[in-house]
Amino acid sequence: MPLGPLRQVAIVGIGMTEVSRRSPRTALDFAAEALRLALDDAGLRVDEVDGLFTNVGYPLAVDYDRMAEAFGLGIRAAVQTWTHGRFVGPALQAAVQSVALGMSDIAACVAGVSFSGLGTVGGAGDLEGMRQGGGSHGELPHYGMTAPGAGAAMAFQRYCARYGYDPELIAAVPIAFRKHARLNPAAQRTDALETGNYRDQPFVVEPLRRPDFALLSDGGGCLLVTTVERARDLRRPAVVVAGMQGLHAGRDEFIFAPPGLGVFSQGDTRRVEHNTVYAQAGLTGPADIDSLQLYDAFSPNLVFVLERFGFTGEGQGLDWLQNGRIELGGELPANTAGGLLSEAHICGWGHMVEAARQLRGQAGARQVAGCETVQWATPFGDSLIFTKDR
């Protein structure tokens, strides 16, 4: 009989390769290592994997069928979403649903990526972007807006103008995430970042500077998912998937902003969100979250996640996150491994691996004390909540 996904499915194995700006290794090589690491972590065999889920494929990574062939997998259920990191949540959600419905027993969520081999992001050379009329992140290429950072910068500029903020306040986000990365020996960027040298960095698209943009990385990550019942017989403590909320879409949605602020949103009004993920997880609301992991392609994503999910009220997020509130020891430690801004950009899998580490108590110097509940989220409205096995 189907289980129903909530609180019945768990992450049981995690694997993350070395990460770097440029590597001679292939995306397939990274995916293979990430899968092997996750199998070793869980104490499982490769022939037990019968589900395969990924949020990236060619040209940035490897398509699911090629991975299944190369790794000798016998797959009963597979999903490959569009080649973008923001689909890490839906890819994991599909794996959870597959296990809950009995379509697979051990589902591998895996990706190896090679940004160094991709070439241009945006512009005429962006082959993936051409699949959506030349702009794969909501850009409008016939007006010259062809890179994802342009949309993020415009949405943040609009936010600051509407609520009367100095855009320089956003420095608190990359500074906090860099502090966390400096406690992560595997992070790609561990050089010091403070207010002074943040302001010395050049604008990429004003008002966002270079530290406000995600890294480009080569590396891989993997999560193994199975039932909680099966998980209790395996090597590591189960990390339970307690709640899920889907990716939003529509005329007022924009990838890097909440409704009412997105560049191409047809409406101009912020709305009260109905976030079902907390009730699904048996929580009263965002106050119950011990750590937040979010898809931080750009620094303002954190502001928009805080407001969209009710951690703060409308127009309050940028002020709220100041003074160490999002740092380790603060009220809501966010992206505790450094995130896309400082750890690595392997299309979101690093966030999920870090969530599992925090709940297992394996994060070392960056461990959140008493961590029981971790949320992952994006400005696009999708989310997962993970808890310890209670």
mmCIF file of C-alpha atoms in Angstrom:
data_model
loop_
_atom_site.group_PDB
_atom_site.id
_atom_site.type_symbol
_atom_site.label_atom_id
_atom_site.label_comp_id
_atom_site.label_asym_id
_atom_site.label_seq_id
_atom_site.Cartn_x
_atom_site.Cartn_y
_atom_site.Cartn_z
ATOM 1 C CA MET A 1 0.000 0.000 0.000
ATOM 2 C CA PRO A 2 1.240 3.528 -0.682
ATOM 3 C CA LEU A 3 2.616 5.303 2.359
ATOM 4 C CA GLY A 4 1.790 8.915 1.662
ATOM 5 C CA PRO A 5 4.968 10.996 1.589
ATOM 6 C CA LEU A 6 4.788 13.099 4.728
ATOM 7 C CA ARG A 7 6.935 11.868 7.598
ATOM 8 C CA GLN A 8 7.223 8.427 5.973
ATOM 9 C CA VAL A 9 10.230 9.033 3.685
ATOM 10 C CA ALA A 10 13.788 9.913 4.700
ATOM 11 C CA ILE A 11 17.215 10.821 3.409
ATOM 12 C CA VAL A 12 19.554 7.963 4.320
ATOM 13 C CA GLY A 13 22.767 8.677 2.432
ATOM 14 C CA ILE A 14 24.609 11.827 1.377
ATOM 15 C CA GLY A 15 27.610 12.360 -0.856
ATOM 16 C CA MET A 16 29.412 15.456 -2.049
ATOM 17 C CA THR A 17 32.605 15.572 -4.088
ATOM 18 C CA GLU A 18 35.394 18.089 -4.001
ATOM 19 C CA VAL A 19 34.400 21.393 -5.585
ATOM 20 C CA SER A 20 36.449 23.899 -7.544
ATOM 21 C CA ARG A 21 36.174 26.687 -10.094
ATOM 22 C CA ARG A 22 37.717 24.544 -12.778
ATOM 23 C CA SER A 23 38.424 20.821 -12.886
ATOM 24 C CA PRO A 24 39.644 18.447 -15.617
ATOM 25 C CA ARG A 25 37.065 15.892 -14.440
ATOM 26 C CA THR A 26 33.802 15.315 -16.309
ATOM 27 C CA ALA A 27 30.296 15.810 -14.968
ATOM 28 C CA LEU A 28 29.758 12.043 -15.264
ATOM 29 C CA ASP A 29 32.845 11.425 -13.134
ATOM 30 C CA PHE A 30 31.545 13.764 -10.427
ATOM 31 C CA ALA A 31 28.104 12.127 -10.460
ATOM 32 C CA ALA A 32 29.669 8.678 -10.107
ATOM 33 C CA GLU A 33 31.749 9.734 -7.111
ATOM 34 C CA ALA A 34 28.814 11.484 -5.437
ATOM 35 C CA LEU A 35 26.669 8.353 -5.811
ATOM 36 C CA ARG A 36 29.442 6.116 -4.477
ATOM 37 C CA LEU A 37 29.942 8.391 -1.458
ATOM 38 C CA ALA A 38 26.223 8.358 -0.682
ATOM 39 C CA LEU A 39 26.031 4.565 -0.990
ATOM 40 C CA ASP A 40 28.999 4.157 1.341
ATOM 41 C CA ASP A 41 27.431 6.634 3.765
ATOM 42 C CA ALA A 42 24.166 4.661 3.912
ATOM 43 C CA GLY A 43 25.673 1.194 3.722
ATOM 44 C CA LEU A 44 23.805 0.338 0.524
ATOM 45 C CA ARG A 45 24.823 -1.393 -2.721
ATOM 46 C CA VAL A 46 24.555 0.150 -6.155
ATOM 47 C CA ASP A 47 22.273 -2.655 -7.341
ATOM 48 C CA GLU A 48 19.705 -1.591 -4.713
ATOM 49 C CA VAL A 49 19.147 1.784 -6.392
ATOM 50 C CA ASP A 50 16.000 1.662 -8.538
ATOM 51 C CA GLY A 51 15.020 5.335 -8.748
ATOM 52 C CA LEU A 52 16.992 8.151 -10.398
ATOM 53 C CA PHE A 53 16.175 11.837 -10.083
ATOM 54 C CA THR A 54 18.143 14.874 -11.225
ATOM 55 C CA ASN A 55 17.613 18.588 -11.751
ATOM 56 C CA VAL A 56 20.276 19.039 -14.396
ATOM 57 C CA GLY A 57 21.298 17.410 -17.651
ATOM 58 C CA TYR A 58 23.134 18.291 -20.836
ATOM 59 C CA PRO A 59 24.928 20.650 -21.469
ATOM 60 C CA LEU A 60 25.768 21.472 -17.846
ATOM 61 C CA ALA A 61 25.644 17.901 -16.579
ATOM 62 C CA VAL A 62 24.677 14.379 -17.647
ATOM 63 C CA ASP A 63 21.215 13.183 -18.614
ATOM 64 C CA TYR A 64 19.516 10.568 -16.438
ATOM 65 C CA ASP A 65 19.601 7.784 -19.037
ATOM 66 C CA ARG A 66 23.325 8.206 -19.600
ATOM 67 C CA MET A 67 23.942 8.000 -15.851
ATOM 68 C CA ALA A 68 21.797 4.876 -15.496
ATOM 69 C CA GLU A 69 23.690 3.196 -18.330
ATOM 70 C CA ALA A 70 27.147 4.208 -17.127
ATOM 71 C CA PHE A 71 26.517 3.241 -13.494
ATOM 72 C CA GLY A 72 24.830 -0.069 -14.284
ATOM 73 C CA LEU A 73 21.590 0.907 -12.562
ATOM 74 C CA GLY A 74 18.281 -0.878 -12.971
ATOM 75 C CA ILE A 75 15.851 2.033 -12.764
ATOM 76 C CA ARG A 76 12.104 1.645 -12.260
ATOM 77 C CA ALA A 77 11.324 5.372 -11.882
ATOM 78 C CA ALA A 78 13.224 8.386 -13.209
ATOM 79 C CA VAL A 79 12.628 12.134 -13.419
ATOM 80 C CA GLN A 80 14.890 14.745 -14.981
ATOM 81 C CA THR A 81 13.775 18.335 -14.652
ATOM 82 C CA TRP A 82 14.975 21.279 -16.704
ATOM 83 C CA THR A 83 18.685 22.061 -16.600
ATOM 84 C CA HIS A 84 18.571 24.599 -13.785
ATOM 85 C CA GLY A 85 19.600 24.488 -10.155
ATOM 86 C CA ARG A 86 16.345 25.973 -8.958
ATOM 87 C CA PHE A 87 14.680 22.605 -9.675
ATOM 88 C CA VAL A 88 16.632 20.817 -6.947
ATOM 89 C CA GLY A 89 13.558 20.976 -4.694
ATOM 90 C CA PRO A 90 11.081 19.537 -7.229
ATOM 91 C CA ALA A 91 13.594 16.791 -8.143
ATOM 92 C CA LEU A 92 13.870 15.720 -4.500
ATOM 93 C CA GLN A 93 10.102 16.006 -4.065
ATOM 94 C CA ALA A 94 9.605 13.670 -7.034
ATOM 95 C CA ALA A 95 11.934 11.141 -5.426
ATOM 96 C CA VAL A 96 10.012 11.352 -2.137
ATOM 97 C CA GLN A 97 6.727 10.805 -3.948
ATOM 98 C CA SER A 98 8.186 7.876 -5.881
ATOM 99 C CA VAL A 99 9.265 6.103 -2.697
ATOM 100 C CA ALA A 100 6.007 6.898 -0.913
ATOM 101 C CA LEU A 101 3.970 5.477 -3.793
ATOM 102 C CA GLY A 102 6.071 2.340 -4.088
ATOM 103 C CA MET A 103 7.438 3.244 -7.519
ATOM 104 C CA SER A 104 10.996 2.887 -6.215
ATOM 105 C CA ASP A 105 12.608 1.532 -3.065
ATOM 106 C CA ILE A 106 15.950 3.369 -3.040
ATOM 107 C CA ALA A 107 15.884 6.625 -5.014
ATOM 108 C CA ALA A 108 19.111 8.429 -5.885
ATOM 109 C CA CYS A 109 18.958 12.189 -6.347
ATOM 110 C CA VAL A 110 22.235 12.949 -8.049
ATOM 111 C CA ALA A 111 23.994 15.464 -10.257
ATOM 112 C CA GLY A 112 27.536 16.115 -11.368
ATOM 113 C CA VAL A 113 28.024 19.541 -12.922
ATOM 114 C CA SER A 114 30.761 21.215 -14.906
ATOM 115 C CA PHE A 115 30.224 24.936 -15.124
ATOM 116 C CA SER A 116 33.745 25.344 -16.467
ATOM 117 C CA GLY A 117 32.729 23.418 -19.582
ATOM 118 C CA LEU A 118 29.427 25.210 -20.093
ATOM 119 C CA GLY A 119 30.596 28.481 -21.564
ATOM 120 C CA THR A 120 28.445 31.597 -21.519
ATOM 121 C CA VAL A 121 25.425 32.046 -19.243
ATOM 122 C CA GLY A 122 23.256 34.568 -21.053
ATOM 123 C CA GLY A 123 23.801 36.096 -24.447
ATOM 124 C CA ALA A 124 23.836 34.509 -27.881
ATOM 125 C CA GLY A 125 26.137 31.688 -26.761
ATOM 126 C CA ASP A 126 23.787 30.412 -24.057
ATOM 127 C CA LEU A 127 22.412 27.309 -25.781
ATOM 128 C CA GLU A 128 20.248 26.282 -22.835
ATOM 129 C CA GLY A 129 18.742 29.754 -22.658
ATOM 130 C CA MET A 130 17.588 29.476 -26.248
ATOM 131 C CA ARG A 131 15.104 26.817 -25.180
ATOM 132 C CA GLN A 132 12.953 29.591 -23.729
ATOM 133 C CA GLY A 133 13.286 32.247 -26.380
ATOM 134 C CA GLY A 134 16.774 33.247 -25.300
ATOM 135 C CA GLY A 135 16.183 33.710 -21.578
ATOM 136 C CA SER A 136 15.963 30.739 -19.237
ATOM 137 C CA HIS A 137 15.538 32.747 -16.017
ATOM 138 C CA GLY A 138 12.744 35.070 -17.078
ATOM 139 C CA GLU A 139 14.951 37.383 -19.106
ATOM 140 C CA LEU A 140 13.765 39.386 -22.076
ATOM 141 C CA PRO A 141 16.519 39.044 -24.672
ATOM 142 C CA HIS A 142 15.098 41.327 -27.326
ATOM 143 C CA TYR A 143 15.534 44.150 -24.794
ATOM 144 C CA GLY A 144 19.125 43.088 -24.112
ATOM 145 C CA MET A 145 18.438 41.431 -20.752
ATOM 146 C CA THR A 146 19.997 38.000 -21.168
ATOM 147 C CA ALA A 147 21.735 37.130 -17.891
ATOM 148 C CA PRO A 148 19.995 35.939 -14.714
ATOM 149 C CA GLY A 149 21.710 38.542 -12.524
ATOM 150 C CA ALA A 150 19.929 41.342 -14.343
ATOM 151 C CA GLY A 151 16.521 40.161 -13.167
ATOM 152 C CA ALA A 152 17.722 39.680 -9.602
ATOM 153 C CA ALA A 153 19.285 43.152 -9.534
ATOM 154 C CA MET A 154 16.190 44.831 -10.947
ATOM 155 C CA ALA A 155 13.897 43.108 -8.455
ATOM 156 C CA PHE A 156 16.133 44.119 -5.548
ATOM 157 C CA GLN A 157 16.386 47.704 -6.813
ATOM 158 C CA ARG A 158 12.604 47.803 -6.943
ATOM 159 C CA TYR A 159 12.402 46.416 -3.409
ATOM 160 C CA CYS A 160 14.787 49.021 -2.008
ATOM 161 C CA ALA A 161 12.976 51.858 -3.765
ATOM 162 C CA ARG A 162 9.575 50.680 -2.537
ATOM 163 C CA TYR A 163 10.573 50.248 1.115
ATOM 164 C CA GLY A 164 13.240 52.951 1.423
ATOM 165 C CA TYR A 165 16.368 50.846 1.960
ATOM 166 C CA ASP A 166 20.019 51.527 1.199
ATOM 167 C CA PRO A 167 20.935 48.647 -1.169
ATOM 168 C CA GLU A 168 24.338 48.356 0.532
ATOM 169 C CA LEU A 169 22.576 46.630 3.449
ATOM 170 C CA ILE A 170 22.519 43.464 1.344
ATOM 171 C CA ALA A 171 26.221 43.042 2.211
ATOM 172 C CA ALA A 172 25.119 41.255 5.405
ATOM 173 C CA VAL A 173 24.121 38.210 3.340
ATOM 174 C CA PRO A 174 27.378 37.388 1.497
ATOM 175 C CA ILE A 175 29.379 38.358 4.589
ATOM 176 C CA ALA A 176 27.428 35.891 6.760
ATOM 177 C CA PHE A 177 27.670 33.092 4.203
ATOM 178 C CA ARG A 178 31.404 33.671 3.777
ATOM 179 C CA LYS A 179 31.849 33.387 7.553
ATOM 180 C CA HIS A 180 30.120 30.025 7.408
ATOM 181 C CA ALA A 181 32.244 28.898 4.464
ATOM 182 C CA ARG A 182 35.394 29.716 6.426
ATOM 183 C CA LEU A 183 34.294 26.984 8.872
ATOM 184 C CA ASN A 184 33.805 24.532 5.998
ATOM 185 C CA PRO A 185 37.106 22.965 4.862
ATOM 186 C CA ALA A 186 35.489 21.847 1.588
ATOM 187 C CA ALA A 187 34.214 25.303 0.572
ATOM 188 C CA GLN A 188 35.376 26.953 -2.635
ATOM 189 C CA ARG A 189 35.695 30.520 -1.241
ATOM 190 C CA THR A 190 37.142 30.962 2.243
ATOM 191 C CA ASP A 191 38.916 34.316 1.926
ATOM 192 C CA ALA A 192 37.737 36.940 4.380
ATOM 193 C CA LEU A 193 34.806 39.162 3.410
ATOM 194 C CA GLU A 194 33.877 42.174 5.524
ATOM 195 C CA THR A 195 31.898 45.358 4.926
ATOM 196 C CA GLY A 196 34.945 47.301 3.737
ATOM 197 C CA ASN A 197 36.194 44.876 1.124
ATOM 198 C CA TYR A 198 32.616 44.078 0.065
ATOM 199 C CA ARG A 199 32.221 47.718 -0.947
ATOM 200 C CA ASP A 200 35.508 47.550 -2.819
ATOM 201 C CA GLN A 201 34.107 44.854 -5.104
ATOM 202 C CA PRO A 202 32.859 45.957 -8.539
ATOM 203 C CA PHE A 203 29.203 46.082 -9.466
ATOM 204 C CA VAL A 204 28.139 43.319 -11.827
ATOM 205 C CA VAL A 205 24.610 44.637 -12.288
ATOM 206 C CA GLU A 206 23.946 47.564 -9.961
ATOM 207 C CA PRO A 207 23.130 47.415 -7.062
ATOM 208 C CA LEU A 208 24.607 43.893 -6.821
ATOM 209 C CA ARG A 209 28.366 43.403 -6.511
ATOM 210 C CA ARG A 210 30.505 40.388 -7.296
ATOM 211 C CA PRO A 211 30.034 38.699 -3.853
ATOM 212 C CA ASP A 212 26.243 38.851 -4.393
ATOM 213 C CA PHE A 213 26.501 36.407 -7.309
ATOM 214 C CA ALA A 214 26.710 32.625 -7.014
ATOM 215 C CA LEU A 215 29.986 30.919 -7.755
ATOM 216 C CA LEU A 216 30.514 28.799 -10.833
ATOM 217 C CA SER A 217 31.694 25.365 -9.778
ATOM 218 C CA ASP A 218 32.617 21.875 -10.884
ATOM 219 C CA GLY A 219 31.524 19.085 -8.551
ATOM 220 C CA GLY A 220 28.738 16.697 -7.643
ATOM 221 C CA GLY A 221 26.234 15.814 -4.960
ATOM 222 C CA CYS A 222 23.875 12.955 -4.141
ATOM 223 C CA LEU A 223 21.060 12.114 -1.712
ATOM 224 C CA LEU A 224 19.604 8.650 -1.237
ATOM 225 C CA VAL A 225 15.945 8.426 -0.276
ATOM 226 C CA THR A 226 13.932 5.505 1.099
ATOM 227 C CA THR A 227 11.192 4.795 3.618
ATOM 228 C CA VAL A 228 11.695 5.705 7.258
ATOM 229 C CA GLU A 229 11.098 2.065 8.152
ATOM 230 C CA ARG A 230 13.939 0.926 5.896
ATOM 231 C CA ALA A 231 16.112 3.823 7.008
ATOM 232 C CA ARG A 232 16.079 2.667 10.610
ATOM 233 C CA ASP A 233 18.003 -0.466 9.594
ATOM 234 C CA LEU A 234 20.731 1.469 7.768
ATOM 235 C CA ARG A 235 24.029 3.028 8.803
ATOM 236 C CA ARG A 236 23.034 6.637 9.482
ATOM 237 C CA PRO A 237 20.195 8.340 11.385
ATOM 238 C CA ALA A 238 17.181 9.033 9.185
ATOM 239 C CA VAL A 239 16.585 12.617 8.070
ATOM 240 C CA VAL A 240 12.816 12.703 7.689
ATOM 241 C CA VAL A 241 11.108 14.674 4.919
ATOM 242 C CA ALA A 242 8.313 16.175 7.008
ATOM 243 C CA GLY A 243 6.733 18.688 4.641
ATOM 244 C CA MET A 244 6.810 19.804 0.996
ATOM 245 C CA GLN A 245 5.476 22.753 -0.974
ATOM 246 C CA GLY A 246 5.601 22.958 -4.754
ATOM 247 C CA LEU A 247 7.208 25.336 -7.229
ATOM 248 C CA HIS A 248 4.888 28.223 -8.074
ATOM 249 C CA ALA A 249 4.206 29.635 -11.540
ATOM 250 C CA GLY A 250 1.905 32.157 -13.162
ATOM 251 C CA ARG A 251 1.625 35.709 -14.414
ATOM 252 C CA ASP A 252 2.785 37.236 -11.157
ATOM 253 C CA GLU A 253 5.665 34.856 -10.495
ATOM 254 C CA PHE A 254 9.315 35.630 -11.184
ATOM 255 C CA ILE A 255 12.191 33.349 -10.302
ATOM 256 C CA PHE A 256 14.186 35.814 -8.182
ATOM 257 C CA ALA A 257 11.428 37.772 -6.423
ATOM 258 C CA PRO A 258 8.070 37.310 -4.711
ATOM 259 C CA PRO A 259 4.842 38.355 -6.481
ATOM 260 C CA GLY A 260 4.584 42.107 -6.842
ATOM 261 C CA LEU A 261 8.327 42.675 -7.216
ATOM 262 C CA GLY A 262 9.366 40.498 -10.149
ATOM 263 C CA VAL A 263 10.581 42.125 -13.324
ATOM 264 C CA PHE A 264 7.827 40.708 -15.516
ATOM 265 C CA SER A 265 5.089 40.293 -12.911
ATOM 266 C CA GLN A 266 1.842 41.591 -14.376
ATOM 267 C CA GLY A 267 0.617 42.673 -10.963
ATOM 268 C CA ASP A 268 2.249 45.208 -8.650
ATOM 269 C CA THR A 269 0.723 44.099 -5.359
ATOM 270 C CA ARG A 270 2.383 41.961 -2.722
ATOM 271 C CA ARG A 271 0.115 39.204 -1.450
ATOM 272 C CA VAL A 272 -0.218 37.231 1.743
ATOM 273 C CA GLU A 273 1.224 33.780 1.157
ATOM 274 C CA HIS A 274 -0.521 30.580 2.175
ATOM 275 C CA ASN A 275 2.419 28.363 3.062
ATOM 276 C CA THR A 276 1.157 24.842 3.680
ATOM 277 C CA VAL A 277 4.596 23.357 4.308
ATOM 278 C CA TYR A 278 4.601 24.162 8.045
ATOM 279 C CA ALA A 279 1.279 22.483 8.833
ATOM 280 C CA GLN A 280 2.323 19.470 6.761
ATOM 281 C CA ALA A 281 5.429 19.161 8.899
ATOM 282 C CA GLY A 282 3.430 19.479 12.118
ATOM 283 C CA LEU A 283 4.894 22.907 12.873
ATOM 284 C CA THR A 284 3.175 26.097 13.977
ATOM 285 C CA GLY A 285 5.148 28.231 11.514
ATOM 286 C CA PRO A 286 8.578 29.611 10.612
ATOM 287 C CA ALA A 287 9.404 30.270 14.268
ATOM 288 C CA ASP A 288 9.898 26.497 14.636
ATOM 289 C CA ILE A 289 12.753 26.392 12.079
ATOM 290 C CA ASP A 290 16.255 25.965 13.530
ATOM 291 C CA SER A 291 18.203 26.539 10.295
ATOM 292 C CA LEU A 292 17.297 27.807 6.841
ATOM 293 C CA GLN A 293 18.935 26.542 3.666
ATOM 294 C CA LEU A 294 17.921 28.467 0.561
ATOM 295 C CA TYR A 295 18.746 28.670 -3.116
ATOM 296 C CA ASP A 296 21.038 31.709 -2.964
ATOM 297 C CA ALA A 297 21.859 32.315 -6.614
ATOM 298 C CA PHE A 298 21.933 35.992 -5.616
ATOM 299 C CA SER A 299 22.067 37.678 -2.207
ATOM 300 C CA PRO A 300 18.543 39.210 -2.345
ATOM 301 C CA ASN A 301 17.068 35.705 -2.556
ATOM 302 C CA LEU A 302 17.352 35.510 1.224
ATOM 303 C CA VAL A 303 15.352 38.714 1.692
ATOM 304 C CA PHE A 304 12.607 37.398 -0.556
ATOM 305 C CA VAL A 305 12.522 33.955 1.091
ATOM 306 C CA LEU A 306 12.227 35.520 4.554
ATOM 307 C CA GLU A 307 9.216 37.550 3.464
ATOM 308 C CA ARG A 308 7.545 34.951 1.257
ATOM 309 C CA PHE A 309 7.577 32.316 4.008
ATOM 310 C CA GLY A 310 6.562 34.639 6.829
ATOM 311 C CA PHE A 311 9.778 34.880 8.813
ATOM 312 C CA THR A 312 9.221 38.639 8.571
ATOM 313 C CA GLY A 313 6.495 40.941 7.333
ATOM 314 C CA GLU A 314 6.402 42.621 3.928
ATOM 315 C CA GLY A 315 9.294 45.013 3.421
ATOM 316 C CA GLN A 316 10.987 43.979 6.672
ATOM 317 C CA GLY A 317 13.377 41.246 5.554
ATOM 318 C CA LEU A 318 16.415 43.362 4.689
ATOM 319 C CA ASP A 319 16.331 45.129 8.040
ATOM 320 C CA TRP A 320 15.630 41.936 9.976
ATOM 321 C CA LEU A 321 18.647 39.988 8.720
ATOM 322 C CA GLN A 322 21.174 42.553 9.945
ATOM 323 C CA ASN A 323 23.349 42.296 13.079
ATOM 324 C CA GLY A 324 24.203 38.620 12.850
ATOM 325 C CA ARG A 325 20.670 37.238 12.879
ATOM 326 C CA ILE A 326 21.396 34.858 9.979
ATOM 327 C CA GLU A 327 24.831 33.838 11.233
ATOM 328 C CA LEU A 328 25.768 30.858 13.375
ATOM 329 C CA GLY A 329 24.677 31.704 16.901
ATOM 330 C CA GLY A 330 21.987 34.015 15.546
ATOM 331 C CA GLU A 331 18.231 33.616 15.498
ATOM 332 C CA LEU A 332 18.099 31.878 12.093
ATOM 333 C CA PRO A 333 21.435 30.484 10.859
ATOM 334 C CA ALA A 334 21.172 30.381 7.064
ATOM 335 C CA ASN A 335 23.246 28.483 4.485
ATOM 336 C CA THR A 336 25.564 27.244 7.160
ATOM 337 C CA ALA A 337 28.040 25.641 4.720
ATOM 338 C CA GLY A 338 28.391 28.868 2.702
ATOM 339 C CA GLY A 339 25.700 28.300 0.078
ATOM 340 C CA LEU A 340 26.040 29.020 -3.623
ATOM 341 C CA LEU A 341 27.703 32.327 -2.763
ATOM 342 C CA SER A 342 30.697 30.796 -0.954
ATOM 343 C CA GLU A 343 30.634 26.984 -0.670
ATOM 344 C CA ALA A 344 29.938 25.967 -4.282
ATOM 345 C CA HIS A 345 27.305 26.048 -7.009
ATOM 346 C CA ILE A 346 26.451 22.423 -7.716
ATOM 347 C CA CYS A 347 22.871 23.343 -8.588
ATOM 348 C CA GLY A 348 21.489 23.224 -5.060
ATOM 349 C CA TRP A 349 22.548 19.778 -3.868
ATOM 350 C CA GLY A 350 25.025 21.276 -1.418
ATOM 351 C CA HIS A 351 22.125 22.870 0.472
ATOM 352 C CA MET A 352 20.390 19.515 0.841
ATOM 353 C CA VAL A 353 23.573 17.756 1.946
ATOM 354 C CA GLU A 354 24.144 20.463 4.553
ATOM 355 C CA ALA A 355 20.579 20.122 5.855
ATOM 356 C CA ALA A 356 21.196 16.423 6.434
ATOM 357 C CA ARG A 357 24.523 17.077 8.116
ATOM 358 C CA GLN A 358 22.960 19.589 10.490
ATOM 359 C CA LEU A 359 20.204 17.190 11.528
ATOM 360 C CA ARG A 360 22.714 14.365 11.986
ATOM 361 C CA GLY A 361 24.969 16.615 14.072
ATOM 362 C CA GLN A 362 27.809 16.211 11.553
ATOM 363 C CA ALA A 363 28.491 19.851 10.648
ATOM 364 C CA GLY A 364 31.527 20.273 12.884
ATOM 365 C CA ALA A 365 32.477 23.859 13.699
ATOM 366 C CA ARG A 366 29.379 25.171 11.934
ATOM 367 C CA GLN A 367 26.906 22.914 13.769
ATOM 368 C CA VAL A 368 23.698 24.650 14.835
ATOM 369 C CA ALA A 369 23.166 23.839 18.503
ATOM 370 C CA GLY A 370 20.114 21.675 19.147
ATOM 371 C CA CYS A 371 19.194 21.494 15.465
ATOM 372 C CA GLU A 372 15.914 19.569 15.087
ATOM 373 C CA THR A 373 14.248 21.167 12.071
ATOM 374 C CA VAL A 374 15.720 22.551 8.818
ATOM 375 C CA GLN A 375 13.838 24.266 6.003
ATOM 376 C CA TRP A 376 14.940 24.547 2.380
ATOM 377 C CA ALA A 377 13.245 27.190 0.232
ATOM 378 C CA THR A 378 13.404 29.449 -2.830
ATOM 379 C CA PRO A 379 11.858 32.830 -3.693
ATOM 380 C CA PHE A 380 9.711 30.902 -6.198
ATOM 381 C CA GLY A 381 7.639 29.428 -3.350
ATOM 382 C CA ASP A 382 8.838 25.819 -3.225
ATOM 383 C CA SER A 383 10.120 24.311 -0.007
ATOM 384 C CA LEU A 384 10.944 21.171 1.955
ATOM 385 C CA ILE A 385 11.159 20.751 5.708
ATOM 386 C CA PHE A 386 13.452 18.116 7.220
ATOM 387 C CA THR A 387 13.413 16.849 10.795
ATOM 388 C CA LYS A 388 15.130 14.284 12.941
ATOM 389 C CA ASP A 389 13.445 10.894 13.199
ATOM 390 C CA ARG A 390 11.244 11.306 16.249
#
